[in-house]
CSV table of N, CA and C in Angstrom, one decimal:
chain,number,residue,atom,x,y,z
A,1,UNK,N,-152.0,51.8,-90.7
A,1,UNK,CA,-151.9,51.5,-89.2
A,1,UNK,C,-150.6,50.9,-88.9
A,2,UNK,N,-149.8,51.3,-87.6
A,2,UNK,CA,-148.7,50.8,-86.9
A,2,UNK,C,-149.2,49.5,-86.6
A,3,UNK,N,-148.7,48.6,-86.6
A,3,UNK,CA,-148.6,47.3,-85.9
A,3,UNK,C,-147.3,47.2,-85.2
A,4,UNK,N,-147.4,46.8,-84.2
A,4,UNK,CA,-146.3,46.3,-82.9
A,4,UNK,C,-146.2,44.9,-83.4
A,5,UNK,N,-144.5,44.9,-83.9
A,5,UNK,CA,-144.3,43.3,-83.6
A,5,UNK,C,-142.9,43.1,-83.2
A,6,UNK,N,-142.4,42.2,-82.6
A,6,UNK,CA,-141.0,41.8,-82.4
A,6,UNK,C,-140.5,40.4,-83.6
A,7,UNK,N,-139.2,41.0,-83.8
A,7,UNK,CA,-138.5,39.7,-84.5
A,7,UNK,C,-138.0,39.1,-83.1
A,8,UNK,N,-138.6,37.3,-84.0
A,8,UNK,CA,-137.8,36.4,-82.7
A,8,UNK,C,-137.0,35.4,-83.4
A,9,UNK,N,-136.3,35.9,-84.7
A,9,UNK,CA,-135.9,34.9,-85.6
A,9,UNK,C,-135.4,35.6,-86.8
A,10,UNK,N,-134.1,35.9,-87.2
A,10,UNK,CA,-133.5,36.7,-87.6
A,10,UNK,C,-132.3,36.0,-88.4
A,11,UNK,N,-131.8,35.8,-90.2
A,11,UNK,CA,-130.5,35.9,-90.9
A,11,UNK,C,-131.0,36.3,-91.9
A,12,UNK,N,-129.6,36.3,-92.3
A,12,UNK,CA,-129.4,36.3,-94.1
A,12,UNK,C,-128.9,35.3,-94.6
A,13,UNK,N,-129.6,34.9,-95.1
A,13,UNK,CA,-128.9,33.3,-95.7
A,13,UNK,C,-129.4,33.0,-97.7
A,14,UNK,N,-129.3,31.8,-97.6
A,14,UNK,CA,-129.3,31.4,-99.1
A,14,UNK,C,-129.5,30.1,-99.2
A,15,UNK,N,-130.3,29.7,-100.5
A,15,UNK,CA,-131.0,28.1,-100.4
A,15,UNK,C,-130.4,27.2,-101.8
A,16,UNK,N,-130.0,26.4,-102.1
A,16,UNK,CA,-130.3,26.0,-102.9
A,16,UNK,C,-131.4,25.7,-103.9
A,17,UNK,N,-131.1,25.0,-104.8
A,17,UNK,CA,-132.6,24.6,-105.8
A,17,UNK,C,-133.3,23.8,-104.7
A,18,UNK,N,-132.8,22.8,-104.3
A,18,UNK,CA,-133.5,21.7,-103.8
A,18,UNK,C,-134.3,22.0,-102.4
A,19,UNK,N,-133.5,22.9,-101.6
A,19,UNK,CA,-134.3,23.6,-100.3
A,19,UNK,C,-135.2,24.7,-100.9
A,20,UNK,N,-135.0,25.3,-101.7
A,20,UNK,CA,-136.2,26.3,-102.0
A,20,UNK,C,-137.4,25.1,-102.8
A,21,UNK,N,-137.2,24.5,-103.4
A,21,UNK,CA,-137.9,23.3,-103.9
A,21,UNK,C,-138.8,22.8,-102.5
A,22,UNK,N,-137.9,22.3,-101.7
A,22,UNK,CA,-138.6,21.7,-100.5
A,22,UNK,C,-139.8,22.8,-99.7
A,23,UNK,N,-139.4,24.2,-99.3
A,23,UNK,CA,-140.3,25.1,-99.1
A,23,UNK,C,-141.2,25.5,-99.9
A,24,UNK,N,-141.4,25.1,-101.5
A,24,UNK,CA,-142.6,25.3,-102.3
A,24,UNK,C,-143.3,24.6,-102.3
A,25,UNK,N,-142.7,22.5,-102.0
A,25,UNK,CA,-143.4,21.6,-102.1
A,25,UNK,C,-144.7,21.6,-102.4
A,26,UNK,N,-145.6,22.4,-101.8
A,26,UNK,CA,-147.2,22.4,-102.2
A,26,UNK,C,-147.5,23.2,-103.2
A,27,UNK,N,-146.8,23.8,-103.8
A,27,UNK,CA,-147.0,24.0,-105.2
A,27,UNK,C,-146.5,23.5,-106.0
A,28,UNK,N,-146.0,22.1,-106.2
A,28,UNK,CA,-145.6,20.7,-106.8
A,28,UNK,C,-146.4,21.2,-108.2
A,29,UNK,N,-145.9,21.0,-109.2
A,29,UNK,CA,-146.8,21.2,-110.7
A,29,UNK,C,-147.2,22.2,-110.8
A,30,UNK,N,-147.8,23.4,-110.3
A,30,UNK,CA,-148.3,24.7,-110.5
A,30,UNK,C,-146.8,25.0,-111.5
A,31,UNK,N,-148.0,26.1,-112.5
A,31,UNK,CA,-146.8,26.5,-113.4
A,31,UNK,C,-145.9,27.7,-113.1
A,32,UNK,N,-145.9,27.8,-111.9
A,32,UNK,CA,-144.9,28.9,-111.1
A,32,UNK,C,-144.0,28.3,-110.5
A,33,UNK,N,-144.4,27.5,-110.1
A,33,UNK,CA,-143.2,26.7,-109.1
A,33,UNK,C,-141.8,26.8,-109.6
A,34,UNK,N,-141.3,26.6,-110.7
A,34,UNK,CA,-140.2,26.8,-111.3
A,34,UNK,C,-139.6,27.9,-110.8
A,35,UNK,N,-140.3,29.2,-111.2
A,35,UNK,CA,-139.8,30.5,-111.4
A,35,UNK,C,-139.6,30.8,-110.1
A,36,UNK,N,-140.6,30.3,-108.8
A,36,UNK,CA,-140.3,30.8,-107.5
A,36,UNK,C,-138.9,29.6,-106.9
A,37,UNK,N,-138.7,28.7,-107.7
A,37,UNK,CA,-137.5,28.2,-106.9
A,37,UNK,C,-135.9,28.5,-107.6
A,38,UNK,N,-136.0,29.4,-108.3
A,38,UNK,CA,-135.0,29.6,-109.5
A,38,UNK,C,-134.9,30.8,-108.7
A,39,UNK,N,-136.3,31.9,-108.3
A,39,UNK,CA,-135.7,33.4,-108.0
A,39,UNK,C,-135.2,32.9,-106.8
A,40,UNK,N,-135.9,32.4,-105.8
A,40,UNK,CA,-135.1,32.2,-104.3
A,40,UNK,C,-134.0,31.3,-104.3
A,41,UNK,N,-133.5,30.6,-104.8
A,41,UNK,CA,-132.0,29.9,-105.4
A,41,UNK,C,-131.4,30.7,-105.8
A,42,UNK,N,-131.7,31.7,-106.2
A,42,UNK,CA,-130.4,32.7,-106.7
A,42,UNK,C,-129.7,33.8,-106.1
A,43,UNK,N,-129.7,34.0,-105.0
A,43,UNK,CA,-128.9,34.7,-104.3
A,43,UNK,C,-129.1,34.7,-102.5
A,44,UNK,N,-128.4,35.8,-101.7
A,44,UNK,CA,-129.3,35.4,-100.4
A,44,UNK,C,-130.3,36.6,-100.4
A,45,UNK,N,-131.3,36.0,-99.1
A,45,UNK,CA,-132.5,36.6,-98.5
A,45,UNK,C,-132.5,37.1,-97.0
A,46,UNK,N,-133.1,37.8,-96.8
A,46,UNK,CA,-133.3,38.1,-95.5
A,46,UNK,C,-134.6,37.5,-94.7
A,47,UNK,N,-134.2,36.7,-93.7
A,47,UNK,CA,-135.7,35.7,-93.2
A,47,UNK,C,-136.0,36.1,-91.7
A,48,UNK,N,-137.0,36.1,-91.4
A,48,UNK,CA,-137.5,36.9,-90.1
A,48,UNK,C,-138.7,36.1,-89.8
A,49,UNK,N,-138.5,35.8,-88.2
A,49,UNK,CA,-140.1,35.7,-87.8
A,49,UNK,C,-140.6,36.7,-87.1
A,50,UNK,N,-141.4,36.8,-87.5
A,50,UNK,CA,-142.5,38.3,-86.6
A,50,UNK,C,-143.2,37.9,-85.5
A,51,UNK,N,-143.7,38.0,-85.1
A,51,UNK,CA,-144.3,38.1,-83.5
A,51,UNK,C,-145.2,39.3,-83.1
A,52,UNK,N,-146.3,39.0,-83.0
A,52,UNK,CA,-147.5,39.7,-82.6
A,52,UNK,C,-148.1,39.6,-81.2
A,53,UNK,N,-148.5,39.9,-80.4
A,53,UNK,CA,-149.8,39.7,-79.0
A,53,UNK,C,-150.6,39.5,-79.6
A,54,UNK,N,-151.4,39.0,-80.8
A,54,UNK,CA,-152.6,38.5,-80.7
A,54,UNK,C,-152.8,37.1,-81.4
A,55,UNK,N,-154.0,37.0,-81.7
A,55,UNK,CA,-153.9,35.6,-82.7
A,55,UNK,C,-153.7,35.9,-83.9
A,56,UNK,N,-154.2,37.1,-84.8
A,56,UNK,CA,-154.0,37.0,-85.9
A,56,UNK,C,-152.9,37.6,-86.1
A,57,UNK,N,-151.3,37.1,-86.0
A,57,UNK,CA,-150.3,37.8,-86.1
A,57,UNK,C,-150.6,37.7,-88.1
A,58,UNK,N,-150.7,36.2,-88.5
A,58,UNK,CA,-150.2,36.2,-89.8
A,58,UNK,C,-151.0,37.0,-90.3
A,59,UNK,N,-152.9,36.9,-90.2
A,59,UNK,CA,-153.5,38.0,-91.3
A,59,UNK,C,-152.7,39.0,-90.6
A,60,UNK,N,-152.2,39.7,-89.9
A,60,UNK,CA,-151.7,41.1,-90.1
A,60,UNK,C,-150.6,40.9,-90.7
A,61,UNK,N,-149.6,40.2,-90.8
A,61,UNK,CA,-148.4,40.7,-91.8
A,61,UNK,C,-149.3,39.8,-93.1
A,62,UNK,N,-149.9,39.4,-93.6
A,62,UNK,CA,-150.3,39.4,-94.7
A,62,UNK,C,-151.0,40.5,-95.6
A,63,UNK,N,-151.8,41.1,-94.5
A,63,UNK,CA,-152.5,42.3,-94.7
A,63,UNK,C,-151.2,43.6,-95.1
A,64,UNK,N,-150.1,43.5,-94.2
A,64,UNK,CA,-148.8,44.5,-94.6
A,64,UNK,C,-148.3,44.1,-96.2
A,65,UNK,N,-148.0,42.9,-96.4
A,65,UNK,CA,-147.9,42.8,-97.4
A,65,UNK,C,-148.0,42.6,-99.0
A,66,UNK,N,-149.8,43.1,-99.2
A,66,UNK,CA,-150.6,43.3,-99.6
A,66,UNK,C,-150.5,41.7,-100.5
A,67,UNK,N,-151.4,42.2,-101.7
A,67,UNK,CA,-152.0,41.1,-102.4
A,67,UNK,C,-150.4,40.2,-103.3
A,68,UNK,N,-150.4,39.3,-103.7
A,68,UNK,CA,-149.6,38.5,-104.4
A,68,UNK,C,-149.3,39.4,-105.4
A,69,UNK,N,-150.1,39.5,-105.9
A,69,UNK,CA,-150.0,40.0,-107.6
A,69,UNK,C,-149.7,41.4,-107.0
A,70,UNK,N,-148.3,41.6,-107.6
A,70,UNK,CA,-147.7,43.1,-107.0
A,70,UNK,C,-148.8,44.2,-108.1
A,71,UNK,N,-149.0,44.1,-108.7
A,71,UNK,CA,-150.0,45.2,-109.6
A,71,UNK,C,-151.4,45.3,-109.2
A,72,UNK,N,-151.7,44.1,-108.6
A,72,UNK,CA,-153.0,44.3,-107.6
A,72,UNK,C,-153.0,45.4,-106.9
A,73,UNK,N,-152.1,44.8,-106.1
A,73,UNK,CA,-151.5,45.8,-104.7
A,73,UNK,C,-151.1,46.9,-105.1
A,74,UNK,N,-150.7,47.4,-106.5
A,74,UNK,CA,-150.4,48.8,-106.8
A,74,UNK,C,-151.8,49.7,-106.7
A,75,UNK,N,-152.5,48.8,-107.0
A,75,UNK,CA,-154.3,49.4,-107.4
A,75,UNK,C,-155.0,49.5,-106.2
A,76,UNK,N,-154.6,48.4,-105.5
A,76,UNK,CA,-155.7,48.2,-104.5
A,76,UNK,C,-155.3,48.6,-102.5
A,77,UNK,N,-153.6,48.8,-102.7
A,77,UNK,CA,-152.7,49.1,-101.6
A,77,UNK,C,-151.4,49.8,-101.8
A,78,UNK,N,-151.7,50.7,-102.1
A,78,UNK,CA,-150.2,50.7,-102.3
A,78,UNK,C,-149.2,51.3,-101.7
A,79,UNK,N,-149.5,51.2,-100.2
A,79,UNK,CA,-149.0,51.4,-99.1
A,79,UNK,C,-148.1,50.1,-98.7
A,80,UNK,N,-148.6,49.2,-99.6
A,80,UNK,CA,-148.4,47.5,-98.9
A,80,UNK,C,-146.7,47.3,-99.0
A,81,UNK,N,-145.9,46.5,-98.7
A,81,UNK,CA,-144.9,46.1,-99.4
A,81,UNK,C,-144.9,45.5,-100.8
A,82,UNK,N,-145.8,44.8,-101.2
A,82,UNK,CA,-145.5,44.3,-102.1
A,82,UNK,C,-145.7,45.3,-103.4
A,83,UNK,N,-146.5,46.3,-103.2
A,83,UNK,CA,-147.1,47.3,-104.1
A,83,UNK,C,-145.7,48.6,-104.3
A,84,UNK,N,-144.8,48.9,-103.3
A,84,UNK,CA,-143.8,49.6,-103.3
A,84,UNK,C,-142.5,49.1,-103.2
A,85,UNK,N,-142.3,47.3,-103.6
A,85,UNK,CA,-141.2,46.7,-103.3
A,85,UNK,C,-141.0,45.5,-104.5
A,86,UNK,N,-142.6,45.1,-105.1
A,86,UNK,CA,-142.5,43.7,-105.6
A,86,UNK,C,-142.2,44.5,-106.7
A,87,UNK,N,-141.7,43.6,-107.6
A,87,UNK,CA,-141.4,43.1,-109.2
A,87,UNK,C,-142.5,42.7,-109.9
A,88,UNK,N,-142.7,41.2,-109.8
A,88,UNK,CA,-143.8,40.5,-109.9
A,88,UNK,C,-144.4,39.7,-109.2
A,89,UNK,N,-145.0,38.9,-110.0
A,89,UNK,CA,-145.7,37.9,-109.0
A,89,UNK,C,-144.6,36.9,-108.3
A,90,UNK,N,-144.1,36.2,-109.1
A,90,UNK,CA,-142.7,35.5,-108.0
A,90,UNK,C,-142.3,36.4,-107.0
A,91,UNK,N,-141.5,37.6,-108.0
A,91,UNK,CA,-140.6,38.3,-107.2
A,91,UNK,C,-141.2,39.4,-106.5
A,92,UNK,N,-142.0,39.5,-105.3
A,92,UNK,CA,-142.8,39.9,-105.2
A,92,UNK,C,-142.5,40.8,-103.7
A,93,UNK,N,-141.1,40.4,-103.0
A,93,UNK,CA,-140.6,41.2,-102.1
A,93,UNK,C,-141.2,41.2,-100.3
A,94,UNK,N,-141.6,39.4,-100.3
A,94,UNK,CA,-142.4,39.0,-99.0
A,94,UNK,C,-143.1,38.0,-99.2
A,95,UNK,N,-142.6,36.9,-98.3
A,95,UNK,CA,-143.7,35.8,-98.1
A,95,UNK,C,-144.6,35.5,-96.7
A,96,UNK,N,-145.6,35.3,-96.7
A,96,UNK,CA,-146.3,35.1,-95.6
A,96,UNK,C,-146.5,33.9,-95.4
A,97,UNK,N,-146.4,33.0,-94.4
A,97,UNK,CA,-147.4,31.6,-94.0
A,97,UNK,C,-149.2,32.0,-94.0
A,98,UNK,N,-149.5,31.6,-94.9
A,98,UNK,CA,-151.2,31.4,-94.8
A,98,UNK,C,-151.7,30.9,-94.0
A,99,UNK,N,-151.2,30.0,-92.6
A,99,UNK,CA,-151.9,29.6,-91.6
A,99,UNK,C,-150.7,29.0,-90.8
A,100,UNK,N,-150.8,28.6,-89.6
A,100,UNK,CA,-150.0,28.6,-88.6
A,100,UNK,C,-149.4,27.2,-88.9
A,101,UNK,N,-150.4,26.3,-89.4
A,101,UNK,CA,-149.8,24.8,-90.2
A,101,UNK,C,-149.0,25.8,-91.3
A,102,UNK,N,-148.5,26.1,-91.9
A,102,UNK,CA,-147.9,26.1,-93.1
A,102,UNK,C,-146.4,27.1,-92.0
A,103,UNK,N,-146.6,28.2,-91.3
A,103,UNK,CA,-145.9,28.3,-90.5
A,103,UNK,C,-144.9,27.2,-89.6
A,104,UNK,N,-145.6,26.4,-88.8
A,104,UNK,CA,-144.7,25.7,-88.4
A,104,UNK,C,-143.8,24.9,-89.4
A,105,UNK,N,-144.0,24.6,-90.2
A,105,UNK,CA,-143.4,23.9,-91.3
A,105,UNK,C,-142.3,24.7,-92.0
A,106,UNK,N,-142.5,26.0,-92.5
A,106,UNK,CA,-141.6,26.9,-93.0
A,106,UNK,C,-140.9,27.2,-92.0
A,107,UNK,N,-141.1,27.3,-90.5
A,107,UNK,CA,-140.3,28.1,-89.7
A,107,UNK,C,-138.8,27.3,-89.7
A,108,UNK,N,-139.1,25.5,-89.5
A,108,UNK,CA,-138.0,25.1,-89.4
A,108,UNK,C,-137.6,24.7,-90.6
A,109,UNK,N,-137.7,25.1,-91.7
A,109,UNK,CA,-136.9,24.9,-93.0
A,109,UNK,C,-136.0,26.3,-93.1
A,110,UNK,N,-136.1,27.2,-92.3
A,110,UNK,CA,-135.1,28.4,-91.8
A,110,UNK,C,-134.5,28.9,-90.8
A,111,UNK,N,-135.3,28.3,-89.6
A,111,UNK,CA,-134.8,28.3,-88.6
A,111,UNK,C,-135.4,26.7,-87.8
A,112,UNK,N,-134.6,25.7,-88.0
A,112,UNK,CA,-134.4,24.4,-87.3
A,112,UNK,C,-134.2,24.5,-85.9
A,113,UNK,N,-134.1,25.2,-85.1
A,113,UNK,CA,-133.6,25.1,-84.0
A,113,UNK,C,-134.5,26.5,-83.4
A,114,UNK,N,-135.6,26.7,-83.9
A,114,UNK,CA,-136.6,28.0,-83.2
A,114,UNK,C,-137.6,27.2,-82.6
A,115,UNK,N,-138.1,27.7,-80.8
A,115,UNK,CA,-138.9,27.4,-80.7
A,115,UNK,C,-139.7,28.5,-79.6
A,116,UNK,N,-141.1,28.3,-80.4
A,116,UNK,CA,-141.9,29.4,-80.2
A,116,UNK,C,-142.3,29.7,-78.4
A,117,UNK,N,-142.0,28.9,-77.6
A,117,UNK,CA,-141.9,28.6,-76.2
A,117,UNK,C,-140.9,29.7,-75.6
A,118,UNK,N,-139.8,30.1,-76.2
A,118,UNK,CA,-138.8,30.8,-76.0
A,118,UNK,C,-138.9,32.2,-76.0
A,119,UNK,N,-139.9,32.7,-76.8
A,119,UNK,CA,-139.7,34.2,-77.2
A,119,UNK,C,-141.4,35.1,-76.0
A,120,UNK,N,-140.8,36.0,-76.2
A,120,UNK,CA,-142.5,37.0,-75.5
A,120,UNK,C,-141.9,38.0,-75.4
A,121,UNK,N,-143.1,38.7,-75.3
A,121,UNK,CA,-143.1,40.3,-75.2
A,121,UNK,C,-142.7,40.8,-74.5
């Protein structure tokens, strides 16, 4: 399925350990954490906010992006991004906010100065 969305929030940039650290924060101890702040410390990324007309903008790009585990998503989507783009499970080629709290939070550890008042269809 096509989904309609606009970017309202657009670079290329690069994080250190300690800012990619700061963005995993809630996964403090999990035994990935390392590996996800070592792969996104290592070079730049492309960061985007999407924008939808409805309320579920995030399940829908989470739904594009299929499951975590890029081998899931080979099996179970493999239409998704992560099934035709990921590596592994770190490197997995897309992150989504899980809920609009974890969104606002991530939005300004990338874009500080975005505010969602500003943008529409």
């Amino acid at each position: 399925a096509v989904v309609s969305t606009q970017s309202t929030g657009d670079t290329v940039t690069s994080w250190s350990k300690g800012e990619a650290k700061e963005f995993y924060r809630e996964h403090d101890g999990k035994f990935f954490q390392q590996r996800l702040v070592e792969f996104m410390s290592s070079g730049e990324f492309h960061a985007l906010v999407l924008a939808h007309k409805t309320d579920d903008a995030i399940l829908k790009w989470r739904g594009m992006l299929g499951m975590t585990k890029c081998y899931k998503s080979r099996e179970f989507d493999r239409r998704s991004i992560r099934a035709l783009y990921g590596l592994s499970d770190t490197r997995n080629a897309g992150h989504g906010s899980d809920s609009v709290e974890s969104f606002e939070k991530e939005v300004k550890l990338l874009f500080p100065s975005w505010d969602y008042k500003e943008w529409s269809f």
